[in-house]
XYZ file of C-alpha atoms in Angstrom:
471
model
C -27.400 -25.706 1.722
C -27.809 -22.779 0.057
C -28.865 -19.579 1.095
C -31.116 -17.475 -0.685
C -31.907 -13.925 -0.171
C -35.860 -12.703 0.979
C -38.393 -12.330 -2.145
C -37.734 -8.944 -3.884
C -41.210 -7.889 -3.910
C -43.281 -7.961 -0.989
C -46.308 -10.313 -1.593
C -49.328 -7.200 -0.772
C -47.389 -4.816 -2.598
C -47.544 -7.357 -5.320
C -51.167 -6.602 -7.406
C -53.217 -9.925 -7.894
C -52.762 -11.262 -11.126
C -55.371 -13.683 -13.167
C -55.241 -17.339 -14.206
C -55.901 -19.540 -16.751
C -59.256 -21.018 -15.612
C -58.651 -23.860 -17.065
C -56.032 -24.896 -13.982
C -59.045 -25.418 -12.268
C -60.872 -29.208 -12.175
C -64.563 -30.045 -11.667
C -65.470 -26.091 -11.842
C -63.078 -24.368 -13.938
C -63.425 -20.310 -11.861
C -64.645 -21.790 -8.276
C -61.577 -20.160 -6.197
C -58.997 -19.741 -8.825
C -59.488 -15.956 -9.742
C -55.691 -15.539 -8.442
C -52.953 -17.242 -8.375
C -51.034 -18.241 -5.034
C -48.326 -16.131 -3.563
C -44.507 -17.264 -4.145
C -42.607 -16.428 -0.864
C -45.523 -16.973 1.665
C -47.707 -19.881 2.533
C -51.249 -19.608 0.789
C -54.073 -19.271 2.760
C -55.636 -22.289 1.889
C -54.886 -24.901 -0.352
C -55.836 -25.492 -3.899
C -55.893 -28.433 -6.157
C -52.912 -31.032 -7.158
C -53.597 -30.089 -10.338
C -53.053 -26.890 -10.042
C -50.279 -26.615 -7.392
C -48.467 -28.942 -9.978
C -49.360 -26.565 -13.098
C -47.736 -23.254 -11.019
C -44.569 -25.689 -10.721
C -44.516 -27.918 -13.917
C -44.585 -24.310 -16.027
C -42.344 -22.461 -13.998
C -39.265 -25.702 -14.262
C -39.883 -25.094 -18.299
C -37.869 -23.039 -17.597
C -34.446 -24.518 -16.413
C -32.033 -26.169 -19.019
C -32.878 -29.405 -20.960
C -30.616 -31.913 -18.524
C -29.800 -34.110 -21.492
C -27.959 -31.900 -23.424
C -26.147 -29.882 -19.830
C -22.091 -30.813 -20.539
C -21.327 -29.073 -17.843
C -22.345 -31.931 -15.273
C -21.041 -35.243 -14.512
C -24.378 -36.194 -12.881
C -26.222 -39.190 -14.156
C -29.329 -37.418 -16.574
C -30.626 -40.575 -17.818
C -31.841 -43.743 -16.443
C -34.396 -46.901 -17.417
C -37.457 -46.615 -17.047
C -37.494 -50.001 -14.634
C -35.146 -48.367 -13.047
C -37.308 -45.233 -12.612
C -39.808 -47.913 -10.921
C -37.706 -48.926 -8.546
C -37.140 -45.313 -7.574
C -40.636 -44.478 -6.900
C -41.158 -47.896 -4.775
C -38.781 -46.982 -2.651
C -38.897 -43.301 -2.174
C -40.811 -43.471 1.249
C -37.500 -45.648 2.691
C -35.217 -44.210 5.541
C -32.386 -45.713 4.782
C -31.026 -45.104 8.677
C -34.131 -47.520 9.854
C -31.873 -50.770 9.042
C -34.023 -52.624 11.400
C -37.323 -52.040 9.573
C -35.758 -51.837 6.078
C -33.142 -55.207 6.387
C -33.577 -56.029 2.677
C -32.448 -52.453 1.058
C -29.303 -52.464 4.291
C -28.500 -56.096 2.718
C -28.696 -54.464 -0.731
C -25.731 -51.451 0.788
C -23.653 -53.972 1.858
C -23.649 -55.989 -1.706
C -22.985 -52.898 -2.872
C -19.666 -52.143 -0.734
C -18.679 -55.658 -1.392
C -19.153 -55.146 -4.982
C -16.616 -52.645 -4.934
C -14.285 -53.970 -2.752
C -14.119 -56.788 -5.250
C -13.857 -53.595 -7.962
C -11.166 -52.029 -6.254
C -8.799 -54.949 -4.984
C -9.124 -54.198 -1.336
C -6.810 -57.135 0.063
C -9.742 -59.369 1.333
C -13.310 -57.669 -0.039
C -14.825 -59.177 3.008
C -13.193 -57.669 5.678
C -13.392 -53.635 4.165
C -15.180 -51.442 5.115
C -17.459 -49.279 3.745
C -21.078 -47.271 3.269
C -23.189 -45.245 0.891
C -23.252 -41.565 1.576
C -25.572 -38.792 0.181
C -22.548 -38.265 -3.085
C -18.875 -38.071 -3.205
C -18.580 -34.320 -1.025
C -20.012 -36.439 2.068
C -17.868 -39.310 1.309
C -14.877 -36.802 1.186
C -15.925 -35.502 4.600
C -15.994 -39.086 6.328
C -12.473 -39.951 4.456
C -10.640 -36.719 5.966
C -11.951 -37.266 9.423
C -10.692 -40.782 9.248
C -7.057 -39.457 8.091
C -7.253 -36.965 10.854
C -8.150 -39.015 13.689
C -5.611 -41.470 12.734
C -3.305 -38.641 12.468
C -4.561 -37.448 15.749
C -3.743 -40.782 17.116
C -0.349 -41.279 16.457
C 0.594 -37.681 17.639
C -1.757 -37.484 21.020
C 1.676 -35.940 22.678
C 1.080 -32.972 20.476
C -1.986 -32.114 19.079
C -4.040 -30.090 19.708
C -0.918 -28.372 21.776
C 1.632 -27.608 19.024
C 0.794 -29.411 16.049
C -1.398 -28.107 13.396
C -3.003 -31.113 10.668
C -2.428 -30.541 7.141
C -3.751 -32.255 4.326
C -1.661 -31.671 0.929
C -4.004 -32.187 -2.544
C -3.645 -30.272 -6.075
C -5.761 -26.724 -6.844
C -7.501 -29.178 -9.114
C -9.900 -30.735 -6.073
C -13.312 -30.671 -5.819
C -14.726 -28.248 -3.266
C -15.634 -30.427 -0.858
C -11.890 -30.551 0.162
C -11.616 -27.230 1.045
C -14.670 -27.205 2.859
C -13.076 -30.610 4.665
C -10.383 -28.414 5.445
C -11.935 -25.012 7.144
C -14.704 -27.316 8.490
C -12.454 -29.402 10.679
C -9.840 -27.389 11.216
C -7.276 -28.953 8.545
C -4.571 -26.752 6.943
C -4.877 -27.134 3.341
C -1.541 -27.597 1.177
C -2.408 -26.771 -2.448
C -0.102 -27.208 -4.689
C -0.325 -24.822 -7.400
C -1.032 -25.533 -11.365
C 2.233 -24.853 -13.437
C 2.470 -24.502 -17.386
C 0.800 -27.690 -18.627
C 0.926 -29.332 -15.605
C -2.693 -29.096 -14.663
C -2.824 -31.683 -11.473
C -0.789 -32.510 -8.424
C 2.703 -34.955 -8.947
C 4.559 -37.233 -6.947
C 7.458 -33.872 -6.509
C 5.056 -31.584 -5.962
C 3.167 -33.645 -2.939
C 5.735 -34.948 -1.394
C 7.805 -31.331 -1.122
C 4.805 -30.464 0.696
C 4.206 -32.959 3.446
C 6.319 -33.349 7.132
C 4.967 -34.678 10.582
C 1.776 -32.610 10.731
C 0.724 -34.590 7.257
C -2.349 -36.118 7.688
C -2.688 -37.629 4.270
C -2.068 -36.772 0.459
C -5.681 -36.632 -1.468
C -5.539 -37.688 -5.424
C -7.838 -37.257 -8.378
C -9.074 -39.835 -10.457
C -9.926 -37.819 -12.825
C -9.765 -34.076 -12.299
C -12.497 -31.620 -12.807
C -11.394 -29.195 -14.685
C -9.396 -31.246 -17.102
C -11.036 -35.383 -17.089
C -7.112 -36.134 -15.949
C -5.580 -38.511 -14.248
C -3.748 -37.688 -11.416
C -0.951 -40.556 -10.870
C -1.650 -42.287 -8.244
C 1.089 -44.776 -8.226
C 3.772 -42.759 -8.820
C 2.639 -40.312 -5.557
C 2.153 -43.594 -3.365
C 5.573 -44.726 -5.058
C 7.051 -40.847 -4.108
C 5.235 -41.620 -0.351
C 7.123 -44.913 -0.174
C 11.122 -43.203 -0.600
C 9.904 -40.559 1.350
C 9.031 -42.983 4.825
C 12.430 -44.738 3.841
C 14.352 -41.519 4.325
C 12.146 -39.947 6.923
C 9.841 -42.742 8.659
C 7.070 -40.280 7.775
C 4.300 -42.449 7.340
C 2.103 -40.625 5.119
C -1.395 -42.621 3.590
C -3.429 -41.599 0.306
C -7.110 -40.851 -0.283
C -8.192 -41.470 -3.739
C -11.318 -39.009 -5.266
C -12.258 -41.268 -7.623
C -15.736 -39.275 -7.906
C -15.865 -40.124 -11.901
C -12.313 -42.295 -12.479
C -13.270 -44.772 -9.594
C -16.123 -45.604 -12.267
C -14.132 -45.448 -14.975
C -10.837 -46.739 -14.148
C -11.837 -50.257 -13.394
C -13.467 -51.262 -16.509
C -11.966 -49.394 -19.296
C -8.040 -48.957 -17.793
C -8.235 -52.299 -15.800
C -4.059 -52.560 -15.492
C -3.390 -49.426 -14.435
C -2.891 -49.088 -10.432
C -4.922 -46.527 -8.603
C -6.828 -47.982 -6.019
C -5.866 -50.646 -3.475
C -3.730 -52.703 -5.274
C -1.556 -49.890 -3.642
C -0.644 -50.723 -0.147
C -0.372 -46.603 0.501
C -3.837 -46.145 -0.568
C -5.831 -46.376 2.544
C -9.509 -44.839 1.279
C -11.713 -44.230 -2.158
C -14.664 -42.464 -2.741
C -16.938 -42.041 -5.689
C -20.378 -41.123 -6.731
C -22.396 -43.400 -7.656
C -24.425 -40.572 -9.309
C -21.682 -39.631 -11.636
C -20.497 -42.629 -13.586
C -22.151 -44.883 -11.269
C -24.999 -44.548 -13.475
C -27.612 -43.657 -10.870
C -29.429 -40.403 -10.092
C -28.586 -37.981 -7.543
C -28.031 -39.093 -4.288
C -25.713 -41.557 -3.520
C -22.030 -41.930 -3.160
C -19.430 -44.442 -1.521
C -16.572 -44.409 0.647
C -14.328 -47.695 0.850
C -11.498 -48.292 3.343
C -9.226 -50.739 2.711
C -9.638 -52.489 6.518
C -11.095 -52.174 9.626
C -7.617 -50.117 10.842
C -8.393 -47.518 8.241
C -11.004 -46.346 10.356
C -10.804 -45.583 13.660
C -14.040 -47.128 15.612
C -13.804 -44.320 17.661
C -15.919 -42.639 14.610
C -17.994 -45.104 14.299
C -21.844 -44.446 16.665
C -23.585 -47.291 17.674
C -26.917 -45.757 18.504
C -30.502 -47.639 19.472
C -32.876 -46.506 17.322
C -36.362 -47.885 17.146
C -35.034 -50.823 19.313
C -32.162 -51.945 17.303
C -28.324 -51.269 16.952
C -27.235 -49.336 14.857
C -23.574 -48.549 14.289
C -23.430 -45.428 11.777
C -20.485 -43.453 10.372
C -22.128 -40.432 8.249
C -22.619 -36.381 8.233
C -26.168 -36.958 8.600
C -29.284 -39.065 9.494
C -32.334 -39.878 7.903
C -32.130 -39.946 4.050
C -34.016 -42.199 1.193
C -32.488 -45.719 0.196
C -34.214 -45.254 -3.621
C -30.504 -44.281 -4.993
C -28.542 -47.262 -2.970
C -31.251 -49.633 -4.201
C -30.859 -47.805 -8.123
C -27.397 -48.287 -7.719
C -27.738 -51.977 -6.761
C -29.781 -52.607 -9.466
C -27.515 -50.725 -11.632
C -24.727 -53.093 -10.887
C -26.896 -56.379 -11.218
C -28.179 -54.943 -14.639
C -25.046 -54.099 -15.989
C -22.356 -56.248 -14.526
C -18.739 -55.688 -15.607
C -19.050 -55.984 -19.421
C -22.012 -53.978 -19.257
C -20.342 -50.740 -17.256
C -17.442 -51.339 -19.985
C -19.630 -51.246 -23.139
C -21.272 -48.227 -21.749
C -18.320 -46.357 -20.413
C -16.859 -47.272 -23.587
C -19.273 -45.968 -25.642
C -19.444 -43.079 -23.762
C -15.003 -42.097 -24.121
C -15.660 -42.898 -27.898
C -18.123 -40.011 -27.953
C -15.930 -37.827 -26.347
C -12.804 -38.938 -28.077
C -14.696 -37.923 -31.581
C -15.789 -34.073 -30.066
C -12.742 -33.793 -29.501
C -10.871 -34.530 -32.486
C -13.394 -33.174 -34.683
C -13.342 -29.715 -32.575
C -9.559 -29.857 -32.950
C -10.074 -29.978 -36.683
C -11.869 -27.605 -36.854
C -8.905 -24.951 -36.465
C -10.212 -21.738 -33.682
C -9.401 -24.264 -30.618
C -6.533 -26.235 -28.870
C -7.152 -29.469 -26.712
C -5.721 -29.265 -23.136
C -7.272 -33.032 -22.998
C -9.046 -35.583 -25.008
C -11.240 -37.507 -23.720
C -8.978 -40.256 -22.973
C -8.840 -40.856 -19.403
C -12.640 -39.148 -18.477
C -14.806 -39.337 -20.718
C -13.687 -35.329 -20.586
C -11.744 -32.413 -22.708
C -11.428 -28.867 -22.110
C -10.456 -27.124 -24.796
C -9.392 -23.287 -25.141
C -9.343 -21.122 -27.904
C -6.130 -20.813 -30.581
C -3.309 -18.331 -30.197
C -4.199 -17.155 -33.054
C -7.921 -16.314 -32.521
C -8.606 -12.685 -31.687
C -12.673 -11.794 -32.467
C -13.908 -14.381 -29.285
C -12.572 -15.966 -26.136
C -14.641 -19.023 -24.632
C -17.078 -16.886 -22.919
C -18.756 -15.735 -26.152
C -18.922 -19.737 -27.959
C -20.585 -20.766 -24.078
C -23.469 -17.716 -24.084
C -23.935 -18.281 -27.890
C -24.029 -22.268 -27.300
C -26.872 -21.664 -24.760
C -28.683 -19.784 -27.108
C -29.101 -23.007 -28.782
C -29.723 -25.338 -25.697
C -26.594 -26.039 -25.022
C -24.813 -25.925 -21.898
C -20.958 -25.678 -22.271
C -19.533 -24.023 -19.208
C -16.315 -21.824 -19.881
C -14.324 -21.020 -17.218
C -10.636 -19.777 -15.682
C -8.056 -22.313 -13.993
C -7.453 -21.876 -10.553
C -3.407 -20.781 -9.180
C -1.418 -20.174 -10.648
C -2.776 -20.790 -14.159
C -5.955 -18.137 -13.627
C -4.932 -16.991 -17.242
C -6.225 -20.035 -18.995
C -9.640 -19.609 -19.748
C -11.158 -23.248 -21.127
C -14.709 -24.676 -22.244
C -15.051 -28.678 -21.078
C -17.345 -30.850 -22.276
C -18.169 -33.945 -19.839
C -19.870 -37.024 -21.889
C -22.319 -39.425 -19.848
C -24.590 -42.053 -20.853
C -27.305 -40.852 -22.624
C -25.317 -38.492 -24.551
C -25.148 -40.239 -27.563
C -22.990 -40.098 -31.009
C -26.346 -38.379 -32.460
C -26.162 -35.755 -30.462
C -23.012 -35.097 -30.587
C -23.165 -34.717 -34.436
C -25.816 -32.183 -33.555
C -23.668 -30.355 -31.095
C -20.904 -30.125 -33.300
C -23.550 -28.861 -36.607
C -24.587 -25.663 -34.003
C -21.022 -25.621 -33.310
C -19.595 -24.600 -36.965
C -22.654 -22.182 -37.324
C -21.908 -20.818 -34.672
C -18.163 -20.152 -35.399
C -19.146 -18.131 -38.641
C -20.692 -16.111 -36.797
C -17.818 -15.404 -34.035
C -15.710 -15.221 -36.630
C -17.375 -11.784 -37.742
C -16.717 -10.229 -34.730
C -13.590 -7.255 -34.489
C -13.392 -8.335 -30.402
C -14.761 -10.416 -27.391
C -17.933 -9.015 -26.094
C -17.461 -7.788 -22.578
C -18.405 -9.852 -19.486
C -18.891 -9.358 -16.324
C -16.023 -10.904 -13.977
C -18.470 -13.541 -11.895
C -18.724 -14.897 -15.531
C -15.288 -15.249 -15.966
C -14.818 -17.149 -13.089
C -18.040 -19.345 -12.853
C -16.903 -23.261 -12.597
C -19.488 -25.966 -11.768
C -18.283 -29.797 -11.098
């Protein structure tokens, strides 16, 4: 939930302002002499057309989602999917007795993901939909902690403090989990050209209080995969030496829907016995509008039964594992539609086209000579780049700010510890970001560079901009 400050001006101190009389309907001037208040409830209703127009006009100042190269979230779906979303927007996902077919589609999606991620027995793998990967990660973290607690009842909570090992590049939801559930976050800082977790650094932080290791399949900072198989192998060796049996959770928020189709031989999923759980965002490379994520466990034992609530809701026995209760079923339906619509070959084609765009853009940006690539878009369709060492006239924040003037939302941010000295730009390519749009982006960037090269030095910038980063 976002926190907002109160209105900067008191409504009663702001003078009444006239509005366009054509916002009215049958009588263009009836009851429409002034606009409604912004921070207090109006005294009475206004026409639906007028209410729509007020909201619509203000939202015109938002950025264009299709030109947003910062977000991983899906910004385009087919019109037929839009119809299904509208038809299901009033269905409460939690009410499975009243909406049994929606519940069935959810279970089918879980089964499809279990097959896709090579669960030992897809028919017994357990999973659920969530509002997104953040909730899915919270649920996976809770399962890790509860399993560790069950094994350490003689030490916890008296003398043992649980910890979770991860790279400094993890999404902020993992820091939230550790804060909310009182787990020590053991983060491996970046070092040199190592921008994510590796096997040696992960194992070095593990001990008898480690509830698990989080491996990220597709870092949001640069689009790279963490070496899940190597991390699992190192933990296997640790168990042989010490007896410590530490599970791995794979945060596949993005890569969980890329690797199965484009990197089928890469072992990162339930083919590795140490992987206990996986999450992904259906609303990222799952190709669904915002509002759906997935969490799966390799088997029943990986999710302690005591975490699953069984509620008598509207006359039915409802098992539920979630951080919230009521939520719409529309996105789950849209996920099933997309699975059904594309199939394996369709997903492969869509994701390959997206990776082709990313690799092409990275190659062309490198050829400009003003930038140095950190990644090339050949894992996630995402790449990060910074200014070349000899560029002193401008920095990445100048590029980001000036590209925004042309409508492109191109994020610039600094890396986490211990590479805060490194500031980069990042491009996220998604379905709907075509090669034609990439050509337009490159044309604008080239035109902009002719102006930036004439600067004598980078422009001053507020510190909060320098550290801004949007996953």
